[in-house]
């Protein structure tokens, strides 16, 4: 929620590049987290496999259509995700 606006305002990136960079930053953090869970024995790869496959397929499809989506729609979707996250946090 914070990274994309910071990359735009402080680093001068375009919105499209900021979205791409935020995904590139999230991936190594997720990989590190999964590695820690795996080393501690708290990660069942068979249970994680459907999520990994879905993430891979979604990432490939998303990467293909990302360049074709107008920036204004990316902003709207991002705003909806932020609102959904806020709503979920407030209602739990």
XYZ file of N, CA and C in Angstrom:
276
model
N 0.810 -1.192 0.000
C 0.000 0.000 0.000
C 0.855 1.258 0.000
N 2.018 1.169 0.559
C 2.856 2.362 0.701
C 3.933 2.423 -0.372
N 4.380 1.279 -0.822
C 5.544 1.226 -1.702
C 5.308 1.911 -3.049
N 4.199 1.656 -3.688
C 3.957 2.241 -5.014
C 3.914 3.770 -4.955
N 3.139 4.357 -4.039
C 3.165 5.826 -3.978
C 4.556 6.387 -3.645
N 5.312 5.693 -2.798
C 6.669 6.161 -2.483
C 7.591 6.090 -3.696
N 7.494 5.008 -4.453
C 8.327 4.885 -5.643
C 7.992 5.965 -6.671
N 6.740 6.351 -6.730
C 6.331 7.396 -7.670
C 6.804 8.761 -7.182
N 6.529 9.074 -5.913
C 6.823 10.429 -5.425
C 8.299 10.653 -5.107
N 8.948 9.701 -4.482
C 10.336 9.899 -4.043
C 11.377 9.469 -5.076
N 11.053 8.459 -5.867
C 12.023 7.952 -6.843
C 11.745 8.436 -8.258
N 10.607 9.053 -8.454
C 10.281 9.584 -9.772
C 9.926 8.537 -10.816
N 9.521 7.360 -10.375
C 9.146 6.311 -11.331
C 7.739 6.562 -11.856
N 7.485 6.087 -13.057
C 6.116 6.136 -13.568
C 5.285 5.129 -12.782
N 3.989 5.290 -12.820
C 3.111 4.373 -12.070
C 3.335 2.924 -12.519
N 3.446 2.727 -13.812
C 3.621 1.378 -14.355
C 4.914 0.743 -13.831
N 5.998 1.496 -13.844
C 7.266 0.958 -13.343
C 7.223 0.753 -11.837
N 6.510 1.620 -11.128
C 6.387 1.474 -9.684
C 5.639 0.189 -9.328
N 4.563 -0.126 -10.058
C 3.841 -1.380 -9.832
C 4.762 -2.567 -10.078
N 5.505 -2.529 -11.180
C 6.410 -3.635 -11.510
C 7.506 -3.777 -10.454
N 8.056 -2.668 -9.999
C 9.104 -2.723 -8.971
C 8.568 -3.254 -7.655
N 7.336 -2.897 -7.314
C 6.777 -3.391 -6.055
C 6.624 -4.910 -6.088
N 6.241 -5.447 -7.237
C 6.154 -6.901 -7.368
C 7.547 -7.519 -7.272
N 8.526 -6.883 -7.892
C 9.902 -7.391 -7.845
C 10.463 -7.345 -6.425
N 9.997 -6.430 -5.608
C 10.444 -6.345 -4.219
C 9.731 -7.379 -3.358
N 8.462 -7.619 -3.639
C 7.683 -8.568 -2.846
C 8.175 -10.001 -3.040
N 8.564 -10.360 -4.253
C 8.958 -11.747 -4.526
C 10.099 -12.236 -3.635
N 11.243 -11.509 -3.528
C 12.304 -12.031 -2.661
C 11.894 -12.104 -1.189
N 11.043 -11.198 -0.746
C 10.572 -11.256 0.637
C 9.734 -12.503 0.880
N 8.889 -12.838 -0.083
C 8.082 -14.058 0.038
C 8.966 -15.304 0.001
N 9.964 -15.303 -0.872
C 10.871 -16.446 -0.970
C 11.641 -16.632 0.341
N 12.093 -15.537 0.926
C 12.812 -15.609 2.200
C 11.895 -16.136 3.301
N 10.684 -15.642 3.355
C 9.725 -16.105 4.355
C 9.434 -17.591 4.191
N 9.226 -18.033 2.955
C 8.967 -19.456 2.705
C 10.178 -20.296 3.108
N 11.378 -19.792 2.833
C 12.586 -20.514 3.231
C 12.693 -20.667 4.738
N 12.362 -19.631 5.463
C 12.414 -19.702 6.933
C 11.398 -20.710 7.448
N 10.182 -20.668 6.912
C 9.167 -21.643 7.322
C 9.609 -23.061 6.991
N 10.226 -23.246 5.826
C 10.679 -24.578 5.407
C 11.772 -25.101 6.342
N 12.745 -24.256 6.657
C 13.846 -24.670 7.535
C 13.329 -25.042 8.923
N 12.329 -24.316 9.406
C 11.772 -24.600 10.735
C 10.778 -25.761 10.715
N 10.534 -26.319 9.524
C 9.641 -27.463 9.415
C 8.166 -27.106 9.433
N 7.834 -25.860 9.170
C 6.444 -25.415 9.207
C 5.840 -25.208 7.822
N 6.468 -25.744 6.798
C 5.958 -25.566 5.438
C 5.766 -26.933 4.796
N 4.523 -27.236 4.495
C 4.194 -28.478 3.804
C 4.079 -28.157 2.316
N 5.065 -28.593 1.548
C 5.107 -28.254 0.129
C 3.925 -28.809 -0.651
N 3.414 -29.971 -0.255
C 2.259 -30.534 -0.962
C 1.013 -29.669 -0.763
N 0.849 -29.111 0.431
C -0.291 -28.222 0.658
C -0.088 -26.882 -0.040
N 1.158 -26.442 -0.172
C 1.456 -25.152 -0.793
C 1.417 -25.220 -2.316
N 1.518 -26.418 -2.890
C 1.620 -26.573 -4.338
C 0.478 -25.908 -5.121
N -0.792 -26.069 -4.730
C -1.851 -25.384 -5.498
C -1.701 -23.860 -5.487
N -1.260 -23.311 -4.364
C -1.085 -21.861 -4.278
C 0.108 -21.404 -5.115
N 1.153 -22.206 -5.111
C 2.321 -21.877 -5.932
C 1.971 -21.934 -7.416
N 1.231 -22.967 -7.799
C 0.825 -23.092 -9.204
C -0.094 -21.936 -9.602
N -1.052 -21.609 -8.741
C -1.951 -20.492 -9.027
C -1.207 -19.171 -9.115
N -0.242 -18.970 -8.222
C 0.558 -17.745 -8.264
C 1.396 -17.657 -9.525
N 1.963 -18.784 -9.940
C 2.770 -18.806 -11.153
C 1.919 -18.506 -12.389
N 0.782 -19.169 -12.482
C -0.102 -18.949 -13.629
C -0.638 -17.513 -13.623
N -1.058 -17.044 -12.459
C -1.552 -15.673 -12.353
C -0.490 -14.646 -12.675
N 0.736 -14.914 -12.243
C 1.840 -14.006 -12.542
C 2.148 -13.942 -14.032
N 2.121 -15.091 -14.676
C 2.378 -15.115 -16.120
C 1.286 -14.396 -16.903
N 0.046 -14.671 -16.550
C -1.065 -14.008 -17.235
C -1.050 -12.511 -16.930
N -0.841 -12.169 -15.662
C -0.798 -10.765 -15.274
C 0.319 -10.007 -15.971
N 1.466 -10.648 -16.106
C 2.583 -10.018 -16.799
C 2.282 -9.745 -18.269
N 1.525 -10.643 -18.882
C 1.165 -10.463 -20.297
C 0.181 -9.311 -20.496
N -0.789 -9.200 -19.591
C -1.810 -8.166 -19.786
C -1.449 -6.839 -19.117
N -0.416 -6.841 -18.272
C -0.036 -5.637 -17.524
C 0.258 -4.460 -18.442
N 0.970 -4.708 -19.526
C 1.343 -3.630 -20.433
C 0.153 -3.075 -21.208
N -0.910 -3.841 -21.301
C -2.068 -3.421 -22.093
C -3.110 -2.664 -21.273
N -2.979 -2.711 -19.949
C -3.967 -2.055 -19.087
C -3.593 -0.584 -18.922
N -4.533 0.324 -19.163
C -4.244 1.744 -18.962
C -3.906 2.042 -17.493
N -3.033 3.007 -17.289
C -2.582 3.352 -15.941
C -3.753 3.760 -15.053
N -4.737 4.414 -15.610
C -5.878 4.844 -14.805
C -6.596 3.642 -14.187
N -6.675 2.536 -14.909
C -7.297 1.329 -14.360
C -6.420 0.677 -13.309
N -5.104 0.737 -13.492
C -4.202 0.222 -12.466
C -4.373 0.996 -11.161
N -4.513 2.318 -11.275
C -4.744 3.154 -10.092
C -6.043 2.753 -9.394
N -7.087 2.545 -10.170
C -8.382 2.189 -9.593
C -8.343 0.833 -8.893
N -7.718 -0.141 -9.536
C -7.612 -1.465 -8.932
C -6.778 -1.393 -7.658
N -5.688 -0.641 -7.692
C -4.847 -0.477 -6.514
C -5.644 0.176 -5.383
N -6.427 1.195 -5.714
C -7.244 1.860 -4.696
C -8.271 0.891 -4.107
N -8.873 0.060 -4.944
C -9.833 -0.926 -4.447
C -9.165 -1.941 -3.527
N -7.959 -2.355 -3.864
C -7.232 -3.290 -3.002
C -6.911 -2.659 -1.643
N -6.549 -1.400 -1.648
C -6.276 -0.706 -0.386
C -7.559 -0.608 0.446
N -8.666 -0.240 -0.193
C -9.936 -0.152 0.521
C -10.377 -1.511 1.060
N -10.183 -2.548 0.270
C -10.530 -3.896 0.728
C -9.682 -4.293 1.934
N -8.397 -4.005 1.878
C -7.517 -4.313 3.005
C -7.924 -3.553 4.256
N -8.265 -2.280 4.100
C -8.715 -1.495 5.245
C -10.010 -2.041 5.805
N -10.959 -2.355 4.932
C -12.235 -2.900 5.374
C -12.035 -4.225 6.120
N -11.194 -5.082 5.575
C -10.935 -6.373 6.219
C -10.302 -6.181 7.593
N -9.380 -5.237 7.695
C -8.718 -4.993 8.984
C -9.704 -4.425 10.014
N -10.623 -3.594 9.558
C -11.560 -2.975 10.488
C -12.678 -3.906 10.933
N -13.029 -4.877 10.106
C -14.155 -5.746 10.428
C -13.743 -7.035 11.130
N -12.486 -7.238 11.374
C -12.059 -8.469 12.054
C -11.895 -8.251 13.527
